[in-house]
Coordinates of C-alpha atoms in Angstrom, one line a residue:
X1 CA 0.0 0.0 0.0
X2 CA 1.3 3.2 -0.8
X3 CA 1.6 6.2 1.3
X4 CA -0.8 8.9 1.3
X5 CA -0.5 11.6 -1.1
X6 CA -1.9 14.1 1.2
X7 CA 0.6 13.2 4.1
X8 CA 4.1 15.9 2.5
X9 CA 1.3 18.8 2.2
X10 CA 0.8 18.8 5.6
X11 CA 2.1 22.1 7.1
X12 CA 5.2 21.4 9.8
X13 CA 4.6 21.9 12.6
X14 CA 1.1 20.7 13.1
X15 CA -1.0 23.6 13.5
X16 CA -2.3 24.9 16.4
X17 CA -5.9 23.7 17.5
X18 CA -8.8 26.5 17.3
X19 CA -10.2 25.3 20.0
X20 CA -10.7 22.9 22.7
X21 CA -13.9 21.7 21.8
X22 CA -15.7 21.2 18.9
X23 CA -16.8 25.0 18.7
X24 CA -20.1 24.0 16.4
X25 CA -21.1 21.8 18.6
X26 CA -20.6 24.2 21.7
X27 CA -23.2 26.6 19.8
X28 CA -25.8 24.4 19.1
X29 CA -25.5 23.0 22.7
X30 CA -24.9 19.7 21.9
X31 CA -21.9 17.3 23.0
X32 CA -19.3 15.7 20.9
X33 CA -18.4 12.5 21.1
X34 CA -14.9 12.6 19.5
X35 CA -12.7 15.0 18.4
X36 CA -10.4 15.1 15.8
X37 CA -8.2 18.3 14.6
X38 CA -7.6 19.3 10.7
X39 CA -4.1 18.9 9.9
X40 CA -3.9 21.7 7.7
X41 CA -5.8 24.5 9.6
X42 CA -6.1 23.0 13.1
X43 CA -10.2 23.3 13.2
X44 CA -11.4 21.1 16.2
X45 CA -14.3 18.9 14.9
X46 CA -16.7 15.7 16.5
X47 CA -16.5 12.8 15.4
X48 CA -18.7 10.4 12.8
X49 CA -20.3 9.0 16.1
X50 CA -21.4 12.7 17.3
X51 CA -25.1 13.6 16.5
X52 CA -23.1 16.3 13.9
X53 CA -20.3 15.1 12.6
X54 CA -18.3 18.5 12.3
X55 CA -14.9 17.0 11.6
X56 CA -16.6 15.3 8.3
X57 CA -18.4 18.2 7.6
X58 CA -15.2 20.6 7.9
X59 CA -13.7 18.5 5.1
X60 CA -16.5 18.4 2.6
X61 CA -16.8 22.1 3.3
X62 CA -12.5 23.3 3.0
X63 CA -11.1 20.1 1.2
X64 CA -8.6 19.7 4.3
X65 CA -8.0 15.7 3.8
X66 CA -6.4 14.6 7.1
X67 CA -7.3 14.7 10.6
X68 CA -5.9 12.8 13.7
X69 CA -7.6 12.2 16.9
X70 CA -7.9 14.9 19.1
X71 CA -8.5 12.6 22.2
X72 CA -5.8 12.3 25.2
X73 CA -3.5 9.3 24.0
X74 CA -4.5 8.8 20.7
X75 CA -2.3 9.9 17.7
X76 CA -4.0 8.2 14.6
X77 CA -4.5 10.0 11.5
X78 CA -7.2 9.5 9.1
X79 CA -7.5 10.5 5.4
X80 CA -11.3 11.6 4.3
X81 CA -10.1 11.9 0.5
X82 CA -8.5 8.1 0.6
X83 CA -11.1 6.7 3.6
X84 CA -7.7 5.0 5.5
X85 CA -5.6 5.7 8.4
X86 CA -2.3 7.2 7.8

């Protein structure tokens, strides 16, 4: 399997998260799951399994293909574009 195309466009460092919370979900007074940051903006999004699903939604809306978890020791990355981990 080959690696990700997405993975080199990254921006180094990761950038910093926009929040600590899924902010979407903060308005609409609901409660996230999951979270998961944007790799390329740093946008703080719920999960699939949140009644939302913000992070999704965040990358049908900007095109930003990989998030990781943004869960306390977790590191996994996921690619929306290519539907894997990375």
């Amino acid at each position: 399997m080959s690696e990700c195309p997405h993975l080199p466009e990254l921006p180094r460092p990761e950038p910093v998260p926009s929040h600590v919370t899924c902010p979407e979900c903060e308005a609409a007074g609901s409660h996230p799951v999951q979270l998961r940051l944007c790799l390329v903006c740093g946008h703080v999004g719920c999960c699939d399994s949140s009644p939302y699903q913000h992070a999704t939604g965040h990358f049908k809306e900007s095109g930003h293909a990989v998030m990781r978890s943004f869960e306390p020791g977790q590191s996994w990355r996921w690619c929306y574009e290519d539907q894997r981990l990375v």
